[in-house]
XYZ file of C-alpha atoms in Angstrom:
338
model
C -16.113 57.720 -95.735
C -14.468 61.143 -95.622
C -17.473 62.587 -93.838
C -17.288 59.810 -91.259
C -13.551 60.345 -90.769
C -14.045 64.096 -90.466
C -16.760 63.579 -87.876
C -14.561 61.193 -85.876
C -11.685 63.657 -85.997
C -14.018 66.452 -84.920
C -15.319 64.440 -81.973
C -11.752 63.653 -80.949
C -10.815 67.333 -81.053
C -13.936 68.312 -79.103
C -13.169 65.707 -76.432
C -9.582 66.950 -76.248
C -10.799 70.513 -75.807
C -13.199 69.529 -73.018
C -10.477 67.628 -71.171
C -7.990 70.479 -71.622
C -10.403 73.126 -70.343
C -11.542 70.882 -67.506
C -8.006 70.594 -66.149
C -7.447 74.312 -65.649
C -8.932 74.559 -62.169
C -7.092 71.624 -60.632
C -3.773 72.979 -61.918
C -4.475 76.567 -60.873
C -5.829 75.968 -57.377
C -2.563 74.568 -55.933
C -0.784 77.681 -57.234
C -3.327 79.871 -55.463
C -3.019 77.867 -52.249
C 0.781 78.129 -52.505
C 0.479 81.894 -52.100
C -0.222 83.325 -55.561
C -3.110 85.755 -55.754
C -5.938 84.469 -57.995
C -5.621 87.554 -60.200
C -1.910 86.895 -60.604
C -2.629 83.329 -61.716
C -5.167 84.669 -64.210
C -2.633 87.186 -65.496
C 0.034 84.505 -65.887
C -2.429 82.314 -67.768
C -3.697 84.985 -70.124
C -0.367 86.775 -70.626
C 1.462 83.510 -71.297
C -1.194 82.426 -73.794
C -1.185 85.852 -75.460
C 2.587 85.631 -75.889
C 2.227 82.274 -77.616
C -0.592 83.583 -79.842
C 1.253 86.763 -80.872
C 2.197 85.366 -84.314
C -1.496 84.682 -84.986
C -2.403 88.189 -83.847
C 0.204 89.675 -86.182
C -1.147 87.648 -89.080
C -4.633 89.063 -88.457
C -3.559 92.608 -87.548
C -6.174 94.021 -89.929
C -8.799 93.123 -87.297
C -7.621 96.059 -85.185
C -9.078 98.377 -87.820
C -11.962 96.209 -89.015
C -13.357 94.966 -85.691
C -12.003 97.053 -82.789
C -15.216 96.942 -80.721
C -15.543 93.181 -81.098
C -11.938 92.604 -80.045
C -12.265 94.952 -77.064
C -15.503 93.353 -75.882
C -14.142 89.870 -76.230
C -10.896 90.699 -74.459
C -12.587 92.499 -71.564
C -15.481 90.122 -70.913
C -14.976 86.751 -72.578
C -11.291 86.523 -71.606
C -10.452 88.774 -68.656
C -13.893 88.728 -67.034
C -14.510 84.987 -67.242
C -11.002 84.013 -66.136
C -10.757 86.524 -63.283
C -14.157 85.612 -61.836
C -13.587 81.870 -62.177
C -10.109 81.830 -60.664
C -11.178 84.102 -57.827
C -14.131 81.769 -57.223
C -12.031 78.593 -56.996
C -9.863 80.287 -54.384
C -12.924 80.330 -52.118
C -15.093 77.365 -53.163
C -14.415 73.898 -54.656
C -13.438 73.738 -58.323
C -16.366 71.506 -59.256
C -18.897 73.783 -57.578
C -17.470 76.899 -59.250
C -17.584 75.296 -62.678
C -21.099 73.943 -62.214
C -22.325 77.423 -61.264
C -20.595 78.784 -64.350
C -22.727 76.329 -66.299
C -25.713 78.545 -65.583
C -24.370 80.502 -68.568
C -26.636 78.629 -71.036
C -29.683 79.448 -68.902
C -28.686 83.108 -68.709
C -28.109 83.045 -72.447
C -31.715 81.976 -72.958
C -32.779 84.918 -70.801
C -30.804 87.169 -73.160
C -32.545 85.633 -76.160
C -36.016 85.917 -74.643
C -35.939 89.300 -72.908
C -33.218 91.293 -74.699
C -33.512 89.986 -78.238
C -37.245 89.323 -77.708
C -37.084 86.024 -79.546
C -39.208 83.069 -78.415
C -37.583 80.104 -76.680
C -38.895 76.566 -76.783
C -40.664 74.849 -73.924
C -37.849 72.324 -73.751
C -35.352 75.151 -73.304
C -37.395 76.529 -70.408
C -37.318 73.068 -68.830
C -33.545 73.137 -69.194
C -33.374 76.401 -67.258
C -35.525 74.988 -64.455
C -33.333 71.885 -64.244
C -30.171 73.987 -64.117
C -31.499 76.217 -61.334
C -32.767 73.222 -59.348
C -29.402 71.536 -59.764
C -27.608 74.667 -58.593
C -29.760 74.695 -55.449
C -28.566 71.146 -54.714
C -24.932 71.969 -55.477
C -24.830 74.868 -53.018
C -27.099 73.009 -50.559
C -29.549 75.835 -49.990
C -31.235 73.841 -47.208
C -28.045 74.297 -45.149
C -28.107 78.054 -45.501
C -25.538 78.198 -48.304
C -22.648 76.358 -46.695
C -20.216 77.762 -49.253
C -18.541 81.154 -49.195
C -21.083 83.698 -50.437
C -18.494 85.811 -52.263
C -17.147 82.703 -53.976
C -20.634 81.846 -55.212
C -21.137 85.394 -56.508
C -17.804 85.280 -58.330
C -18.757 81.984 -59.978
C -22.067 83.529 -61.021
C -20.108 86.485 -62.419
C -18.144 84.030 -64.547
C -21.455 82.661 -65.847
C -22.600 86.176 -66.752
C -19.346 86.884 -68.579
C -19.813 83.583 -70.371
C -23.022 84.957 -71.875
C -21.002 87.750 -73.471
C -18.704 85.053 -74.811
C -21.582 83.431 -76.673
C -23.061 86.701 -77.881
C -19.742 87.982 -79.196
C -18.829 84.581 -80.642
C -21.882 84.711 -82.900
C -21.760 88.424 -83.650
C -21.796 89.132 -87.357
C -22.306 85.526 -88.399
C -22.946 85.309 -92.118
C -21.406 88.679 -92.919
C -19.024 88.898 -95.844
C -16.668 90.950 -93.688
C -16.338 88.162 -91.123
C -13.438 87.999 -88.680
C -11.302 84.887 -88.474
C -12.047 83.260 -85.081
C -8.394 82.407 -84.433
C -7.517 86.059 -84.923
C -10.228 87.108 -82.487
C -8.981 84.565 -79.935
C -5.436 85.896 -80.285
C -6.446 89.539 -79.884
C -8.881 88.654 -77.105
C -5.971 87.155 -75.170
C -3.699 90.108 -75.929
C -6.306 92.675 -74.866
C -7.223 90.592 -71.839
C -3.562 90.452 -70.844
C -3.221 94.246 -71.127
C -6.335 94.837 -69.019
C -5.306 92.278 -66.418
C -1.843 93.824 -66.198
C -3.438 97.024 -64.922
C -5.819 95.188 -62.585
C -3.554 92.412 -61.283
C -0.346 94.514 -61.020
C 1.982 91.563 -61.609
C 5.014 93.589 -60.472
C 3.724 93.066 -56.910
C 3.699 89.275 -57.342
C 6.135 87.053 -55.461
C 7.849 85.562 -58.514
C 9.955 83.245 -56.361
C 6.852 81.091 -55.812
C 7.066 79.966 -59.444
C 10.492 78.468 -58.740
C 9.147 76.368 -55.883
C 6.510 73.689 -55.618
C 2.802 73.565 -54.851
C 0.932 70.973 -52.832
C -1.554 68.835 -54.740
C -3.345 66.719 -52.164
C -0.135 65.881 -50.338
C 2.125 65.663 -53.403
C 4.655 68.397 -54.160
C 4.395 69.463 -57.803
C 6.686 72.095 -59.412
C 4.804 75.365 -59.715
C 6.302 75.979 -63.153
C 4.894 72.652 -64.358
C 1.404 73.569 -63.144
C 1.651 76.981 -64.799
C 2.842 75.407 -68.027
C -0.194 73.132 -67.999
C -2.556 76.054 -67.418
C -1.049 78.099 -70.266
C -0.210 75.506 -72.911
C -2.854 72.839 -72.346
C -5.789 74.454 -70.537
C -5.724 77.655 -72.602
C -3.909 77.562 -75.941
C -4.514 73.905 -76.815
C -8.039 74.011 -75.406
C -9.086 76.995 -77.530
C -7.426 75.785 -80.725
C -8.796 72.238 -80.557
C -12.210 73.614 -79.702
C -12.243 75.869 -82.762
C -11.062 73.078 -85.045
C -13.682 70.698 -83.648
C -16.464 73.122 -84.544
C -15.122 73.367 -88.081
C -15.547 69.621 -88.448
C -18.772 69.350 -86.430
C -21.720 71.672 -85.924
C -21.585 74.156 -83.021
C -24.419 72.226 -81.360
C -22.602 68.884 -81.407
C -19.307 70.386 -80.286
C -21.151 72.242 -77.532
C -22.714 69.021 -76.272
C -19.294 67.351 -76.108
C -17.931 70.414 -74.309
C -20.417 69.738 -71.496
C -17.961 67.060 -70.395
C -15.694 69.866 -69.202
C -17.612 70.186 -65.941
C -17.521 66.428 -65.405
C -13.777 66.325 -66.106
C -13.097 69.225 -63.734
C -15.170 67.691 -60.944
C -13.598 64.244 -61.292
C -10.065 65.671 -61.461
C -10.734 67.853 -58.398
C -12.022 64.760 -56.603
C -8.989 62.628 -57.521
C -6.183 65.215 -57.423
C -7.398 67.750 -54.863
C -9.525 65.499 -52.629
C -12.529 67.786 -53.111
C -15.322 65.349 -52.326
C -18.912 66.213 -53.154
C -21.907 64.846 -51.306
C -24.549 62.700 -52.995
C -27.021 65.641 -53.289
C -24.272 67.785 -54.820
C -23.437 65.092 -57.372
C -27.129 64.777 -58.237
C -27.372 68.559 -58.456
C -24.366 68.659 -60.747
C -26.036 66.126 -63.025
C -29.140 68.340 -63.136
C -27.047 71.402 -63.975
C -25.373 69.536 -66.820
C -28.700 68.220 -68.082
C -30.191 71.703 -67.956
C -27.177 73.190 -69.721
C -27.389 70.525 -72.420
C -31.091 71.156 -73.050
C -30.649 74.934 -72.915
C -27.821 75.020 -75.439
C -29.334 72.495 -77.810
C -32.807 74.018 -77.832
C -31.967 77.709 -78.307
C -33.771 78.902 -81.447
C -31.945 79.391 -84.681
C -32.198 82.520 -86.725
C -30.708 83.735 -89.971
C -28.585 86.289 -88.145
C -28.079 87.832 -84.749
C -25.787 87.422 -81.784
C -26.913 83.976 -80.741
C -28.368 82.415 -83.822
C -26.821 79.019 -83.236
C -27.746 78.816 -79.578
C -24.727 76.649 -78.923
C -22.883 77.650 -75.795
C -19.620 76.592 -74.650
C -20.986 75.114 -71.760
C -18.590 75.799 -71.429
C -15.673 77.622 -71.645
C -14.418 78.317 -73.323
C -14.451 82.443 -76.978
C -13.623 84.735 -79.604
C -16.104 86.646 -81.534
C -15.771 84.651 -84.621
C -18.021 86.295 -87.109
C -17.977 84.251 -90.213
C -20.144 81.599 -91.675
C -19.313 78.977 -90.631
C -16.522 80.532 -88.612
C -18.943 82.970 -87.014
C -20.147 80.459 -84.446
C -17.001 78.466 -84.038
C -16.137 79.630 -80.600
C -19.578 79.126 -79.155
C -18.634 75.558 -78.458
C -15.896 76.495 -75.992
C -16.183 77.446 -72.034
C -13.359 80.064 -71.835
C -13.450 79.888 -68.114
C -11.445 77.955 -67.198
């Protein structure tokens, strides 16, 4: 009975995480269209979340001495890199398209396993990669000569590449006795990401008065502060925390499968709230990308140790280089992206 209740609670948390992550793009894009630079929106998101997570960072301050490289890598790539590339992408291409391209992360992760780690991958996993690539071709409508902004597509692909580092770092050191608490790594990843983005985004040049106004969401004026609050509290802090807790109650593989709903949520919300309509081939392509991502993440080989032993991506979006067992793979079920 307890096991069943724990599983139900875990599934609920995983669903909550997927919905929270999936809503980041539709809340951020109106802010960008209102005049905020994408990098400024990323900085506001990461800096606001880091401020909220400061008590957690203080509690795990020993990580600065124990795992400095892990924290730096996670902050630079899995937080700053993913968020900056994704937000810059949605300023140029539809939210759903950007997120679906980011879902090539699981396929790229398999490439890391096969060619960098030199570990075999299953035939089913290879099929997943083919499906994901074929779906991407439909999403961007290659037969039309790439109708979307080329730079936007490259930025979305950059987010997918940074997502690979998210998975690798999330599983780094799994099984070690000297494992880092994943919540501590999330907190320091956000803090380091905020510091890096402060230098890159130069928030002192931002027009802060825009946050006191409103942003247009498909014809409806919404307070900019409300949208920012959603991005920080719901789509970042709540999304990461519920995702980590869901993996504690479920396996990384199951939580990762549930996290695949993030792309569906983002696409549907963009359709309803932002009037970003996708054509029938793009919808079919999105389904192929999701199917490929699901197969890729669920079929990655397991190993006793190593960066990607669990093979469970956050098809997401999701994070920190949790290094414990079981905490070592806890963040692999997230899709920090977004």
